[in-house]
CSV table of C-alpha atoms in Angstrom, one decimal:
chain,number,residue,atom,x,y,z
G,1,GLY,CA,0.6,9.3,16.3
G,2,GLN,CA,1.9,7.9,13.1
G,3,ASN,CA,3.7,10.0,10.4
G,4,ILE,CA,6.0,8.8,7.7
G,5,ASP,CA,8.0,11.2,5.5
G,6,GLN,CA,9.9,10.6,2.3
G,7,PRO,CA,11.0,12.9,-0.5
G,8,THR,CA,8.4,13.6,-3.2
G,9,GLU,CA,10.7,13.1,-6.2
G,10,MET,CA,14.3,12.1,-7.0
G,11,THR,CA,16.2,12.0,-10.2
G,12,ALA,CA,19.2,9.7,-10.9
G,13,THR,CA,21.2,8.5,-13.8
G,14,GLU,CA,21.2,5.1,-15.4
G,15,GLY,CA,24.0,2.9,-13.9
G,16,ALA,CA,24.3,5.1,-10.8
G,17,ILE,CA,23.3,4.6,-7.1
G,18,VAL,CA,20.4,6.3,-5.4
G,19,GLN,CA,19.3,6.3,-1.8
G,20,ILE,CA,15.7,7.0,-0.9
G,21,ASN,CA,15.2,8.0,2.7
G,22,CYS,CA,12.2,7.5,5.0
G,23,THR,CA,11.7,8.9,8.4
G,24,TYR,CA,9.0,8.2,10.8
G,25,GLN,CA,7.6,9.5,14.1
G,26,THR,CA,5.5,6.8,15.5
G,27,SER,CA,5.0,4.4,18.3
G,28,GLY,CA,3.9,0.8,17.9
G,29,PHE,CA,5.7,0.1,14.6
G,30,ASN,CA,7.0,-3.4,14.3
G,31,GLY,CA,9.0,-3.1,11.1
G,32,LEU,CA,9.2,-1.2,7.9
G,33,PHE,CA,8.4,-2.2,4.3
G,34,TRP,CA,9.5,-0.8,1.0
G,35,TYR,CA,7.3,-1.3,-2.0
G,36,GLN,CA,7.8,-0.4,-5.7
G,37,GLN,CA,4.9,0.8,-7.7
G,38,HIS,CA,4.8,1.5,-11.4
G,39,ALA,CA,2.0,3.7,-12.6
G,40,GLY,CA,-1.3,1.9,-12.8
G,41,GLU,CA,0.0,-1.3,-11.2
G,42,ALA,CA,-0.1,-2.8,-7.8
G,43,PRO,CA,2.6,-2.0,-5.2
G,44,THR,CA,5.1,-4.9,-5.2
G,45,PHE,CA,7.1,-6.0,-2.2
G,46,LEU,CA,10.8,-5.1,-2.1
G,47,SER,CA,11.9,-5.5,1.5
G,48,TYR,CA,10.9,-5.8,5.1
G,49,ASN,CA,13.2,-4.7,8.0
G,50,VAL,CA,12.3,-5.5,11.5
G,51,LEU,CA,15.7,-5.4,13.1
G,52,ASP,CA,18.2,-2.6,12.9
G,53,GLY,CA,20.7,-2.9,10.1
G,54,LEU,CA,21.1,-3.4,6.4
G,55,GLU,CA,19.3,-6.1,4.4
G,56,GLU,CA,20.8,-6.7,1.0
G,57,LYS,CA,18.9,-8.3,-1.9
G,58,GLY,CA,20.5,-8.0,-5.2
G,59,ARG,CA,20.6,-4.5,-6.5
G,60,PHE,CA,18.3,-3.3,-3.7
G,61,SER,CA,19.2,-2.9,-0.1
G,62,SER,CA,17.2,-1.5,2.8
G,63,PHE,CA,18.4,-0.1,6.1
G,64,LEU,CA,16.5,0.5,9.4
G,65,SER,CA,17.4,2.3,12.6
G,66,ARG,CA,14.5,1.9,15.0
G,67,SER,CA,16.0,4.3,17.6
G,68,LYS,CA,16.3,7.0,15.0
G,69,GLY,CA,13.0,6.3,13.2
G,70,TYR,CA,14.9,6.1,9.9
G,71,SER,CA,15.1,3.8,7.0
G,72,TYR,CA,16.5,4.0,3.5
G,73,LEU,CA,16.3,2.1,0.3
G,74,LEU,CA,19.5,1.9,-1.7
G,75,LEU,CA,19.3,1.1,-5.4
G,76,LYS,CA,22.5,0.2,-7.2
G,77,GLU,CA,23.3,-0.1,-11.0
G,78,LEU,CA,20.1,1.8,-11.8
G,79,GLN,CA,18.2,0.7,-14.8
G,80,MET,CA,15.5,2.6,-16.8
G,81,LYS,CA,12.9,0.1,-15.5
G,82,ASP,CA,13.6,1.3,-12.0
G,83,SER,CA,11.7,4.4,-12.7
G,84,ALA,CA,8.7,4.1,-10.4
G,85,SER,CA,7.3,5.3,-7.1
G,86,TYR,CA,8.9,3.8,-4.0
G,87,LEU,CA,6.7,3.6,-1.0
G,88,CYS,CA,7.8,3.3,2.6
G,89,ALA,CA,5.3,1.7,5.0
G,90,GLY,CA,5.4,0.9,8.7
G,91,ILE,CA,3.5,-2.0,10.1
G,92,MET,CA,1.6,-1.6,13.3
G,93,ASP,CA,2.5,-4.1,16.0
G,94,SER,CA,-1.1,-4.2,17.3
G,95,ASN,CA,-3.1,-5.0,14.2
G,96,TYR,CA,-0.7,-5.5,11.2
G,97,GLN,CA,-2.1,-2.4,9.6
G,98,LEU,CA,0.2,-0.7,7.2
G,99,ILE,CA,0.8,3.0,7.5
G,100,TRP,CA,2.1,4.5,4.3
G,101,GLY,CA,4.4,7.3,3.3
G,102,ALA,CA,3.3,9.3,0.3
G,103,GLY,CA,5.9,7.7,-2.0
G,104,THR,CA,9.0,8.9,-3.8
G,105,LYS,CA,8.8,9.2,-7.5
G,106,LEU,CA,12.2,8.1,-8.9
G,107,ILE,CA,13.1,9.3,-12.4
G,108,ILE,CA,16.0,7.6,-14.1
G,109,LYS,CA,17.7,9.5,-16.9
G,110,PRO,CA,20.0,7.9,-19.6
P,1,GLU,CA,-0.8,-19.1,-7.9
P,2,ALA,CA,-3.3,-16.4,-9.0
P,3,GLY,CA,-2.7,-13.0,-7.4
P,4,VAL,CA,-5.1,-10.6,-5.8
P,5,THR,CA,-7.7,-9.6,-8.4
P,6,GLN,CA,-9.7,-6.4,-8.3
P,7,PHE,CA,-12.6,-5.5,-10.5
P,8,PRO,CA,-13.3,-3.2,-12.2
P,9,SER,CA,-9.9,-1.7,-12.9
P,10,HIS,CA,-11.5,1.7,-13.7
P,11,SER,CA,-14.8,3.2,-12.8
P,12,VAL,CA,-16.2,6.6,-13.7
P,13,ILE,CA,-19.5,7.5,-12.0
P,14,GLU,CA,-21.5,10.6,-11.3
P,15,LYS,CA,-21.8,12.1,-7.9
P,16,GLY,CA,-24.7,10.5,-6.0
P,17,GLN,CA,-24.5,7.2,-7.8
P,18,THR,CA,-23.5,3.9,-6.2
P,19,VAL,CA,-20.4,1.8,-7.1
P,20,THR,CA,-19.3,-1.6,-5.9
P,21,LEU,CA,-15.7,-2.6,-6.0
P,22,ARG,CA,-14.7,-6.3,-5.8
P,23,CYS,CA,-11.6,-8.0,-4.5
P,24,ASP,CA,-10.7,-11.6,-4.9
P,25,PRO,CA,-7.8,-12.4,-2.5
P,26,ILE,CA,-5.3,-15.2,-3.0
P,27,SER,CA,-7.1,-18.5,-2.2
P,28,GLY,CA,-6.6,-19.5,1.4
P,29,HIS,CA,-5.6,-16.0,2.6
P,30,ASP,CA,-7.6,-15.2,5.7
P,31,ASN,CA,-6.6,-11.6,5.9
P,32,LEU,CA,-8.0,-9.1,3.5
P,33,TYR,CA,-7.3,-5.4,3.6
P,34,TRP,CA,-8.7,-2.4,1.8
P,35,TYR,CA,-6.6,0.7,1.3
P,36,ARG,CA,-7.2,3.9,-0.6
P,37,ARG,CA,-5.0,6.4,-2.2
P,38,VAL,CA,-6.5,9.8,-3.1
P,39,MET,CA,-4.7,12.0,-5.5
P,40,GLY,CA,-1.4,13.3,-4.3
P,41,LYS,CA,-1.7,11.7,-0.9
P,42,GLU,CA,-0.5,8.6,0.8
P,43,ILE,CA,-2.2,5.3,0.8
P,44,LYS,CA,-4.5,5.0,3.8
P,45,PHE,CA,-5.9,2.0,5.5
P,46,LEU,CA,-9.7,1.5,5.3
P,47,LEU,CA,-10.4,-1.9,6.9
P,48,HIS,CA,-9.2,-5.4,7.7
P,49,PHE,CA,-11.1,-8.7,7.4
P,50,VAL,CA,-10.1,-11.9,9.0
P,51,LYS,CA,-12.1,-14.5,7.1
P,52,GLU,CA,-15.6,-13.0,7.1
P,53,SER,CA,-15.2,-10.9,10.2
P,54,LYS,CA,-14.3,-7.2,10.3
P,55,GLN,CA,-11.2,-7.1,12.4
P,56,ASP,CA,-10.6,-3.4,12.1
P,57,GLU,CA,-12.7,-0.8,10.2
P,58,SER,CA,-11.3,2.3,11.9
P,59,GLY,CA,-10.1,3.7,8.5
P,60,MET,CA,-13.5,3.7,6.9
P,61,PRO,CA,-14.2,7.4,6.2
P,62,ASN,CA,-17.9,7.5,6.8
P,63,ASN,CA,-21.1,5.5,6.6
P,64,ARG,CA,-21.3,5.9,2.8
P,65,PHE,CA,-18.8,3.1,2.7
P,66,LEU,CA,-19.8,-0.5,3.3
P,67,ALA,CA,-17.5,-3.5,3.0
P,68,GLU,CA,-18.5,-7.1,3.1
P,69,ARG,CA,-16.8,-10.4,2.9
P,70,THR,CA,-19.5,-13.1,2.7
P,71,GLY,CA,-18.1,-16.6,3.3
P,72,GLY,CA,-14.7,-15.3,3.9
P,73,THR,CA,-13.7,-15.4,0.2
P,74,TYR,CA,-14.1,-12.3,-2.0
P,75,SER,CA,-14.9,-8.9,-0.6
P,76,THR,CA,-16.9,-6.0,-1.9
P,77,LEU,CA,-16.6,-2.3,-1.0
P,78,LYS,CA,-19.7,-0.3,-1.8
P,79,VAL,CA,-19.8,3.5,-1.9
P,80,GLN,CA,-23.3,4.9,-1.7
P,81,PRO,CA,-23.8,7.7,-2.6
P,82,ALA,CA,-20.5,8.5,-4.1
P,83,GLU,CA,-19.0,12.0,-3.5
P,84,LEU,CA,-16.3,13.8,-5.5
P,85,GLU,CA,-13.8,13.3,-2.7
P,86,ASP,CA,-14.2,9.5,-3.0
P,87,SER,CA,-12.1,9.6,-6.2
P,88,GLY,CA,-8.9,7.7,-5.9
P,89,VAL,CA,-7.3,4.3,-6.3
P,90,TYR,CA,-8.7,1.6,-4.0
P,91,PHE,CA,-6.3,-1.2,-3.3
P,92,CYS,CA,-7.0,-4.6,-1.9
P,93,ALA,CA,-4.3,-6.8,-0.3
P,94,SER,CA,-4.4,-10.3,1.3
P,95,SER,CA,-2.1,-12.3,3.5
P,96,GLN,CA,-2.2,-15.7,5.2
P,97,GLY,CA,-2.4,-15.9,9.0
P,98,ASP,CA,0.4,-14.1,10.7
P,99,ASP,CA,2.4,-14.0,7.4
P,100,LEU,CA,3.4,-10.5,6.7
P,101,GLY,CA,3.6,-11.3,3.0
P,102,TYR,CA,1.0,-8.9,1.7
P,103,THR,CA,0.1,-9.3,-1.9
P,104,PHE,CA,-1.6,-6.3,-3.4
P,105,GLY,CA,-4.1,-6.1,-6.2
P,106,SER,CA,-3.7,-3.7,-9.1
P,107,GLY,CA,-6.3,-1.4,-7.6
P,108,THR,CA,-9.5,0.1,-8.9
P,109,ARG,CA,-9.3,3.7,-10.1
P,110,LEU,CA,-12.5,5.4,-9.1
P,111,THR,CA,-13.4,8.7,-10.6
P,112,VAL,CA,-16.5,10.5,-9.3
P,113,VAL,CA,-17.6,13.4,-11.6
């Protein structure tokens, strides 16, 4: 079956670095997405990892280990506007369906 | 390029009533997906259209939910009759062909009272 776990809430300080972990127990995944969602808005795409390793994109980086069923999103130089929910989602190889984690609410404090 | 548009943004209805949600995907996107997030839980897949055909509707919770995509353009999701547990945010997303670049709409927040 498919199951994606991520922490419910995290708190970090402006200017700092935070790592949001995502673990999954599944078969048939062909990659992992990270989305950012501000309250009342649509999820917006941050990253997609299909190969093992680290993908860096500005202040945001995402890592995937397929053998370990593990991913993380790394946010550097945190800004207040980074306060949002961060959603981890696996994509099914068979039908491109997204399987979502429950999201991690990130609170940034001054 | 216009994004994915969903209407209405909010809807409050009484139990037993009917509600129809609409999604206008990005023009030219063949794939259209409906997802739902109920309070405190993860976003869950409802169904997937490829053009006007239902590719996968395995996530539809029951037969009170009916989705259509006439002409392969916009899609509607009708809930009839609505129940309290149907409350949540309904998201629509579209993508083009095998492109994994999903674009999500802002969602429709449905409250059944």
